[in-house]
Each structure stands twice: as structure tokens, then as C-alpha cells.
Amino acid sequence: MASKSIAKRPNNRWRARYRDDAGKEHAKHFDRKVDAQRWLDEVTTSIVSGQYVDPNAGRMTFRTYAEEWRASQPHRVTTQARTKSALENQAYPWLGDRMLSEIRPSEVQAWVAKLSAKNLSPATVHVIHGVVSGIFKAAVRDRRVASNPCEATKLPRKERKQVTPITMEQLDRLADEVPEHLRALILFTAGTGLRQGEAFGLTVDRVDFLRRTVRVDRQVQPLEGAGWEFRPTKTSSSVRTIPLPRTTLETLSAHLAAHPAGQHGLVFGDVDGEPLRRSSFGQTIWHPARKRAGLPEGVTFHDLRHLYASLLIRHGESVKVVQARLGHADASETLNTYSHLWPDSDDTTRAAVDAAFEGFGGGAVALSS
């Protein structure tokens, strides 16, 4: 801080002022001298601690800063689209034209309440709020604002929907309703648990027919506008090698014999060998097939992954094995999603204790006062 001072004004108020290192003057008026001194002390402390924020740094609209932030993010195309939609449809109408430094925690809380009143799901509200909070975190790092007004927001409680896997009979009906060249895609995904992008991006060179394994280390992603490219998996934990069951391998072999991989080496593609696109696949392939197969409206491609997980659990695989096969970052994600599918341990607990106490005191424990 280059200089600072406190002076009494003709109107009996106290004027506290300071010049920052750039020579720019900042001033504020107070009724009491002690309040003016406190303000100067706080500014001095923030400068010394490296937390000083120029009061004018936040004099730009949330929309302007958010668009700068969005352009600098290394988001995937799908994430870019979701972020843009969240901002343009839900954040900008309420916060877009406000100055960064003027947005208060109470206003963020009121905005969240408005989102909930629009019948958006709690999970959706969490995502939208997370985008806005991420922007304010960046603004704090950039010294645009002193704090993040989203930090203490009370969000609607998310109710975790319990996974109910489809049955093998439903899987069979579904596979029969998709075009013939995609039937193996449905069965292969249910037999390996791949995510949609991973299945769409699978190439022949990732399949080891001798060792009966498939290597998952990338996925196909559409580019904005047109085109596509191979990109890394969702997370580093998603890179994995999955053992192929005999039936799945036979399905895959028969598929490739009838539909050889094209110029891109894709195992599953459209009739021209080009990558499948999620949006068109859902609209023209998945939903019509699901409806014809008589499956509930809420069943998505991801339910094939849930079916795979349920089969592993049903046949006694541990949490760590299921985690590794699905490519989850940690076991808690696996347990949070599928814990209800593991066999109930009540009888095992009773048997363990009964075995320990068998023969103890004639088979019963005597309690004495």
C-alpha cells in the first residue's frame, strides 16, 4: 500500500483513503473514526497476506466473466454443451447481467430456490449450481472477488434412485428389436459393462482373442458441429482390461465375421462403418427398440452396464473386482450404486455368532446380576 490516511470531512463524517501499489486511490466514508480505521486495517492485512482484491476488479458482469471462463476450459464436447446449456438457460436469466462483486450468498440461495420451483430435479440443480460455483472459484483465484457466494448454499437433497437391473429376458427382447448389425453391441455391452462412449469407440486392435480380454483405454467423442475423434476415457481409473466371457467372445466373433471393421477399425458402427453418435442412436435406434421390446421408458443404454454389474455381484465377485471391471475411481462409488444388490449378511452374522457361542454354558449365555 503506497499511502493511507483518515480525515474528518465538513459533514462530520470520516473519510478513509489509501492508494494501492499502482497509485490508484480508494476511499470510503464512515460515521465513526474507529470504523474508518478498522476498514484501513482490514485492507492492510489483506494486502500483507496476499488476499487483497481491488474493489473495482469485480466490476464486470457474471455473463462476461463466465464466457471467458468457459472458453478457457478443456472440457469435452458433451461437457461443453451441458455447461453452455446450464448457463444460458438457468444462470444467465437471473445472474448474467449482475456485476460479479455484487452477487451475494443470499441471492444465490434465492436463485437456487427458483430453480427448484421450476421442478428441476435435485441432481440437476446440484449440477447447475456446481457450474456457477466453479466460475466464482476461478474469479476468487483471479482476484476478481474476495469470496465465493456459492460456498454455503443450501441445496435440495438428492434422492439416490436405487438401481434395478433389467432381466436377461428383457435383454434378449431388446437385442432382437435393434437392427441386425447392432444386436452384438447390446449383448457385448451387457457382457462387459462398457460405458456408451467406450463401446462406440471400441476398435478391433483392443480385443485380444487369444487371451480373451478387451482393453478399454479410449472412447469416441463427437466434435462440435461435425466430425469425431478418439479421446481418453472418462477418468484414468476407467482404463482397464476386462476378461471376455466365452459367450460374449463368440458373439463378437460372429459379428465381425458378418460385419468386418471398416477403415476406422470400429467394432460397432453405422452401416457405413462410421462412429455411432449418441443423440441419433438414442432417437432412431435405442428408444424405438426399447418401446417395441416392452421395456420401461426410463431404461437407458447405461442399464446394460448395471446388468453387467449385477451379474458379477450375483456370482460372488467382491466390491474391488466389480470396481475394477467397471472402471470406478474408488470402491465407494461402486458401493453407493450397487450395495443393495449384494446378498444380505444378516444370516451370516447370526451364524458366525452362534458358531462362536456353540457349547458355551450349554448353548446359552447366563446373565447374572
Coordinates of C-alpha atoms in Angstrom, one line a residue:
M1 CA 0.0 0.0 0.0
A2 CA 1.6 3.2 -1.1
S3 CA -0.2 5.5 1.4
K4 CA -3.2 5.8 3.6
S5 CA -5.0 8.3 5.8
I6 CA -8.1 9.2 7.7
A7 CA -9.6 12.7 7.6
K8 CA -12.7 14.4 9.1
R9 CA -15.0 15.9 6.5
P10 CA -17.0 19.1 6.8
N11 CA -20.2 17.0 7.2
N12 CA -18.5 15.4 10.3
R13 CA -18.1 12.0 8.6
W14 CA -14.7 10.3 8.4
R15 CA -13.0 9.7 5.1
A16 CA -10.6 6.8 5.0
R17 CA -8.4 6.5 1.9
Y18 CA -5.5 4.6 0.5
R19 CA -3.5 4.3 -2.7
D20 CA -2.7 0.9 -4.0
D21 CA 0.7 0.0 -5.4
A22 CA -0.5 1.0 -8.8
G23 CA -1.2 4.5 -7.5
K24 CA -4.9 4.2 -7.7
E25 CA -6.9 5.8 -4.9
H26 CA -9.6 4.1 -3.0
A27 CA -11.8 5.8 -0.4
K28 CA -14.8 5.1 1.9
H29 CA -16.8 7.2 4.3
F30 CA -17.8 6.3 7.9
D31 CA -19.7 7.9 10.7
R32 CA -17.1 6.9 13.3
K33 CA -13.4 7.2 13.1
V34 CA -12.9 3.8 14.7
D35 CA -14.8 2.2 11.8
A36 CA -12.7 4.0 9.3
Q37 CA -9.6 2.8 11.0
R38 CA -10.9 -0.8 11.1
W39 CA -11.5 -0.7 7.4
L40 CA -8.0 0.5 6.7
D41 CA -6.6 -2.2 9.0
E42 CA -8.5 -4.9 7.1
V43 CA -7.3 -3.6 3.8
T44 CA -3.7 -3.5 5.1
T45 CA -4.0 -7.1 6.4
S46 CA -5.4 -8.4 3.1
I47 CA -2.5 -6.8 1.2
V48 CA 0.1 -8.2 3.5
S49 CA -1.4 -11.7 3.4
G50 CA -1.8 -11.6 -0.4
Q51 CA -5.6 -11.7 -0.3
Y52 CA -6.2 -8.2 -1.4
V53 CA -8.9 -7.7 -4.1
D54 CA -9.2 -4.4 -5.9
P55 CA -12.7 -3.2 -5.2
N56 CA -13.2 -2.5 -8.9
A57 CA -11.9 -5.9 -10.1
G58 CA -15.4 -7.3 -9.9
R59 CA -16.9 -4.6 -12.0
M60 CA -17.8 -6.9 -14.8
T61 CA -20.9 -8.9 -15.4
F62 CA -21.2 -12.5 -14.4
R63 CA -22.0 -13.4 -18.0
T64 CA -18.9 -11.7 -19.4
Y65 CA -16.6 -13.4 -16.9
A66 CA -18.4 -16.8 -17.3
E67 CA -18.0 -16.7 -21.1
E68 CA -14.2 -16.0 -20.7
W69 CA -14.0 -18.9 -18.2
R70 CA -16.0 -21.3 -20.4
A71 CA -13.8 -20.5 -23.4
S72 CA -10.7 -21.4 -21.4
Q73 CA -11.9 -24.8 -20.0
P74 CA -10.5 -28.0 -21.5
H75 CA -14.0 -29.6 -21.5
R76 CA -15.1 -32.5 -23.7
V77 CA -17.7 -31.6 -26.3
T78 CA -20.5 -33.1 -24.3
T79 CA -19.4 -31.3 -21.1
Q80 CA -19.1 -28.0 -23.1
A81 CA -22.7 -28.5 -24.3
R82 CA -24.0 -29.2 -20.8
T83 CA -22.2 -26.2 -19.4
K84 CA -23.4 -23.9 -22.1
S85 CA -27.0 -25.0 -21.6
A86 CA -26.8 -24.7 -17.8
L87 CA -25.5 -21.1 -18.1
E88 CA -27.7 -19.8 -20.9
N89 CA -31.0 -21.4 -19.7
Q90 CA -30.7 -21.3 -15.9
A91 CA -27.9 -19.0 -14.7
Y92 CA -27.8 -16.0 -17.1
P93 CA -31.5 -15.1 -16.8
W94 CA -31.0 -14.5 -13.1
L95 CA -27.3 -13.7 -12.6
G96 CA -26.0 -12.9 -16.1
D97 CA -26.2 -9.1 -16.0
R98 CA -25.2 -8.7 -12.4
M99 CA -21.7 -7.5 -11.5
L100 CA -19.5 -10.2 -10.1
S101 CA -18.8 -8.3 -6.9
E102 CA -22.5 -7.5 -6.3
I103 CA -23.8 -11.1 -6.2
R104 CA -24.4 -12.1 -2.6
P105 CA -24.8 -15.5 -1.0
S106 CA -28.5 -14.7 -0.2
E107 CA -29.1 -14.0 -3.9
V108 CA -27.5 -17.3 -4.9
Q109 CA -29.7 -19.1 -2.3
A110 CA -32.8 -17.3 -3.8
W111 CA -31.7 -18.4 -7.3
V112 CA -31.4 -22.0 -6.2
A113 CA -34.9 -21.8 -4.7
K114 CA -36.2 -20.5 -8.1
L115 CA -34.5 -23.5 -9.9
S116 CA -36.2 -25.9 -7.5
A117 CA -39.5 -24.2 -8.1
K118 CA -39.2 -24.9 -11.8
N119 CA -39.5 -28.6 -11.0
L120 CA -35.9 -29.3 -11.9
S121 CA -34.6 -32.4 -10.2
P122 CA -32.3 -32.0 -7.2
A123 CA -29.5 -33.6 -9.2
T124 CA -29.9 -31.1 -12.0
V125 CA -29.9 -28.2 -9.5
H126 CA -26.7 -29.5 -8.0
V127 CA -25.0 -29.7 -11.4
I128 CA -26.1 -26.1 -12.4
H129 CA -25.1 -24.7 -9.0
G130 CA -21.7 -26.5 -9.4
V131 CA -21.1 -24.8 -12.7
V132 CA -21.7 -21.4 -11.2
S133 CA -19.7 -22.1 -8.1
G134 CA -16.8 -23.3 -10.3
I135 CA -16.9 -19.9 -12.1
F136 CA -16.8 -18.0 -8.8
K137 CA -13.9 -20.1 -7.6
A138 CA -12.0 -19.1 -10.7
A139 CA -12.9 -15.5 -10.0
V140 CA -11.5 -15.7 -6.5
R141 CA -8.3 -17.1 -7.8
D142 CA -8.2 -14.3 -10.4
R143 CA -8.7 -11.8 -7.5
R144 CA -11.9 -10.6 -9.1
V145 CA -13.9 -11.2 -5.9
A146 CA -12.9 -11.8 -2.4
S147 CA -15.0 -14.9 -1.8
N148 CA -17.3 -17.4 -3.5
P149 CA -21.0 -16.6 -2.8
C150 CA -21.9 -20.2 -3.6
E151 CA -20.0 -21.8 -0.8
A152 CA -22.7 -22.1 1.9
T153 CA -25.7 -22.5 -0.4
K154 CA -28.3 -25.0 0.9
L155 CA -29.1 -27.3 -2.0
P156 CA -32.1 -29.6 -2.3
R157 CA -31.5 -33.1 -1.1
K158 CA -30.6 -35.6 -3.8
E159 CA -32.5 -38.8 -3.5
R160 CA -30.4 -41.6 -4.9
K161 CA -32.5 -43.8 -7.1
Q162 CA -31.9 -47.5 -6.4
V163 CA -30.6 -49.3 -9.4
T164 CA -33.0 -52.1 -10.6
P165 CA -31.2 -54.1 -13.4
I166 CA -33.1 -55.3 -16.3
T167 CA -33.5 -59.1 -16.6
M168 CA -31.8 -61.4 -19.1
E169 CA -35.2 -62.0 -20.7
Q170 CA -35.6 -58.2 -21.2
L171 CA -32.1 -58.1 -22.6
D172 CA -32.9 -60.8 -25.1
R173 CA -36.1 -59.0 -26.3
L174 CA -34.2 -55.7 -26.6
A175 CA -31.4 -57.3 -28.7
D176 CA -34.0 -58.7 -31.0
E177 CA -35.5 -55.3 -31.7
V178 CA -32.4 -53.4 -32.8
P179 CA -31.1 -53.6 -36.3
E180 CA -29.2 -56.8 -37.0
H181 CA -25.8 -55.1 -37.3
L182 CA -26.2 -53.7 -33.8
R183 CA -27.5 -56.7 -32.0
A184 CA -24.0 -57.7 -30.9
L185 CA -23.4 -54.2 -29.5
I186 CA -26.3 -54.7 -27.0
L187 CA -25.1 -58.2 -25.9
F188 CA -21.4 -57.2 -25.9
T189 CA -22.0 -54.2 -23.7
A190 CA -24.1 -56.2 -21.2
G191 CA -21.3 -58.8 -21.1
T192 CA -18.5 -56.3 -20.4
G193 CA -20.1 -53.3 -18.7
L194 CA -18.6 -50.7 -21.1
R195 CA -19.9 -47.1 -21.0
Q196 CA -21.6 -46.0 -24.1
G197 CA -18.7 -43.9 -25.4
E198 CA -16.3 -46.8 -24.7
A199 CA -18.5 -49.3 -26.6
F200 CA -18.9 -46.9 -29.6
G201 CA -15.2 -46.3 -29.7
L202 CA -14.0 -49.9 -29.4
T203 CA -11.7 -50.9 -32.2
V204 CA -10.6 -54.4 -33.2
D205 CA -7.0 -53.9 -32.1
R206 CA -8.2 -53.5 -28.5
V207 CA -9.6 -57.1 -28.5
D208 CA -7.2 -59.9 -27.6
F209 CA -9.0 -63.0 -28.9
L210 CA -6.2 -65.3 -27.7
R211 CA -6.2 -64.1 -24.1
R212 CA -10.0 -63.4 -24.2
T213 CA -9.7 -59.8 -23.0
V214 CA -10.7 -56.4 -24.2
R215 CA -8.6 -53.3 -23.4
V216 CA -10.6 -50.1 -22.6
D217 CA -8.4 -47.0 -22.9
R218 CA -10.3 -44.5 -25.0
Q219 CA -13.8 -43.6 -26.2
V220 CA -15.2 -41.9 -29.3
Q221 CA -16.4 -38.3 -28.9
P222 CA -18.2 -36.1 -31.4
L223 CA -16.7 -32.8 -32.3
E224 CA -18.8 -29.6 -32.2
G225 CA -20.7 -29.2 -35.4
A226 CA -19.5 -32.3 -37.2
G227 CA -16.8 -35.0 -37.1
W228 CA -15.4 -37.1 -34.3
E229 CA -12.2 -38.2 -32.6
F230 CA -10.9 -40.8 -30.1
R231 CA -10.4 -39.3 -26.7
P232 CA -9.2 -40.7 -23.3
T233 CA -11.6 -42.5 -21.1
K234 CA -13.8 -40.6 -18.6
T235 CA -11.1 -40.9 -15.9
S236 CA -7.7 -42.6 -15.5
S237 CA -9.4 -45.2 -13.4
S238 CA -11.5 -46.1 -16.4
V239 CA -8.5 -47.5 -18.2
R240 CA -8.8 -51.2 -17.7
T241 CA -8.6 -54.7 -19.1
I242 CA -11.8 -56.8 -19.0
P243 CA -11.9 -60.6 -19.3
L244 CA -14.3 -61.7 -22.0
P245 CA -16.7 -64.5 -21.2
R246 CA -16.9 -67.2 -23.8
T247 CA -20.4 -66.3 -24.9
T248 CA -19.5 -62.7 -25.3
L249 CA -16.4 -63.6 -27.3
E250 CA -18.4 -65.9 -29.6
T251 CA -21.0 -63.1 -30.1
L252 CA -18.2 -60.7 -31.0
S253 CA -16.5 -63.1 -33.4
A254 CA -19.8 -63.8 -35.2
H255 CA -20.5 -60.1 -35.5
L256 CA -17.1 -59.3 -37.0
A257 CA -17.4 -62.2 -39.5
A258 CA -20.7 -60.8 -40.7
H259 CA -19.7 -57.1 -40.3
P260 CA -16.0 -56.6 -40.7
A261 CA -14.5 -53.5 -39.2
G262 CA -14.2 -50.6 -41.7
Q263 CA -11.5 -48.0 -42.3
H264 CA -11.6 -46.8 -38.7
G265 CA -11.3 -50.3 -37.2
L266 CA -14.5 -49.8 -35.2
V267 CA -16.2 -52.9 -33.9
F268 CA -19.6 -51.3 -33.8
G269 CA -20.5 -48.5 -36.2
D270 CA -23.3 -47.4 -38.5
V271 CA -24.0 -49.1 -41.9
D272 CA -21.1 -47.2 -43.4
G273 CA -18.6 -48.0 -40.7
E274 CA -18.7 -44.5 -39.2
P275 CA -19.0 -44.0 -35.4
L276 CA -22.4 -44.1 -33.8
R277 CA -23.5 -40.8 -32.4
R278 CA -25.2 -40.8 -29.1
S279 CA -28.1 -38.5 -29.9
S280 CA -29.1 -40.1 -33.2
F281 CA -28.5 -43.6 -31.7
G282 CA -30.9 -42.8 -28.9
Q283 CA -33.6 -41.3 -31.1
T284 CA -33.5 -43.7 -34.0
I285 CA -32.3 -47.0 -32.5
W286 CA -32.5 -47.3 -28.7
H287 CA -35.8 -45.7 -27.8
P288 CA -37.8 -47.3 -30.7
A289 CA -36.3 -50.7 -29.8
R290 CA -36.9 -50.3 -26.1
K291 CA -40.5 -49.5 -26.8
R292 CA -41.0 -52.4 -29.1
A293 CA -39.4 -54.7 -26.6
G294 CA -41.8 -53.6 -23.9
L295 CA -39.2 -52.2 -21.6
P296 CA -40.0 -49.2 -19.2
E297 CA -39.4 -45.7 -20.6
G298 CA -36.6 -45.0 -18.1
V299 CA -34.4 -47.8 -19.3
T300 CA -31.3 -46.4 -21.0
F301 CA -28.1 -47.7 -22.6
H302 CA -26.4 -47.3 -19.2
D303 CA -28.7 -50.0 -17.8
L304 CA -26.7 -52.6 -19.8
R305 CA -23.8 -51.6 -17.6
H306 CA -25.9 -52.1 -14.5
L307 CA -26.9 -55.5 -15.7
Y308 CA -23.3 -56.5 -16.0
A309 CA -22.5 -55.3 -12.5
S310 CA -25.5 -57.2 -11.1
L311 CA -24.3 -60.4 -12.8
L312 CA -20.8 -60.1 -11.2
I313 CA -22.4 -59.5 -7.8
R314 CA -24.8 -62.3 -8.1
H315 CA -21.9 -64.7 -8.8
G316 CA -19.9 -63.6 -5.7
E317 CA -17.4 -61.1 -7.0
S318 CA -16.1 -58.7 -4.4
V319 CA -16.5 -54.9 -4.3
K320 CA -12.9 -54.4 -5.5
V321 CA -13.4 -56.7 -8.5
V322 CA -16.7 -55.0 -9.5
Q323 CA -15.0 -51.6 -9.1
A324 CA -12.1 -52.7 -11.3
R325 CA -14.3 -54.1 -14.1
L326 CA -16.5 -51.0 -14.2
G327 CA -13.6 -48.6 -14.0
H328 CA -14.8 -46.7 -11.0
A329 CA -12.4 -44.3 -9.3
D330 CA -12.9 -45.8 -5.9
A331 CA -14.9 -48.5 -4.1
S332 CA -17.3 -46.0 -2.5
E333 CA -18.8 -45.2 -6.0
T334 CA -19.4 -48.9 -6.5
L335 CA -21.0 -49.4 -3.1
N336 CA -23.1 -46.3 -3.4
T337 CA -24.6 -47.6 -6.6
Y338 CA -24.8 -51.3 -6.1
S339 CA -24.6 -52.1 -2.3
H340 CA -28.3 -53.2 -2.2
L341 CA -27.5 -55.9 -4.8
W342 CA -25.0 -57.8 -2.6
P343 CA -26.6 -60.6 -0.6
D344 CA -28.0 -59.7 2.8
S345 CA -25.4 -60.5 5.5
D346 CA -27.9 -60.9 8.4
D347 CA -28.0 -64.7 8.4
T348 CA -24.2 -64.8 8.0
T349 CA -23.8 -62.6 11.1
R350 CA -26.2 -64.8 13.1
A351 CA -24.4 -68.0 12.1
A352 CA -21.0 -66.5 12.9
V353 CA -22.0 -65.5 16.5
D354 CA -23.9 -68.8 17.0
A355 CA -20.8 -70.8 16.0
A356 CA -18.7 -68.9 18.4
F357 CA -21.1 -69.5 21.3
E358 CA -22.0 -73.0 20.5
G359 CA -21.5 -75.2 23.5
F360 CA -20.8 -72.2 25.8
G361 CA -22.7 -72.7 29.0
G362 CA -24.8 -75.4 27.5
G363 CA -25.7 -73.4 24.4
A364 CA -26.9 -70.4 26.3
V365 CA -25.3 -67.5 27.9
A366 CA -26.3 -67.0 31.5
L367 CA -26.7 -63.4 32.7
S368 CA -26.1 -62.7 36.3
S369 CA -26.6 -59.5 38.3

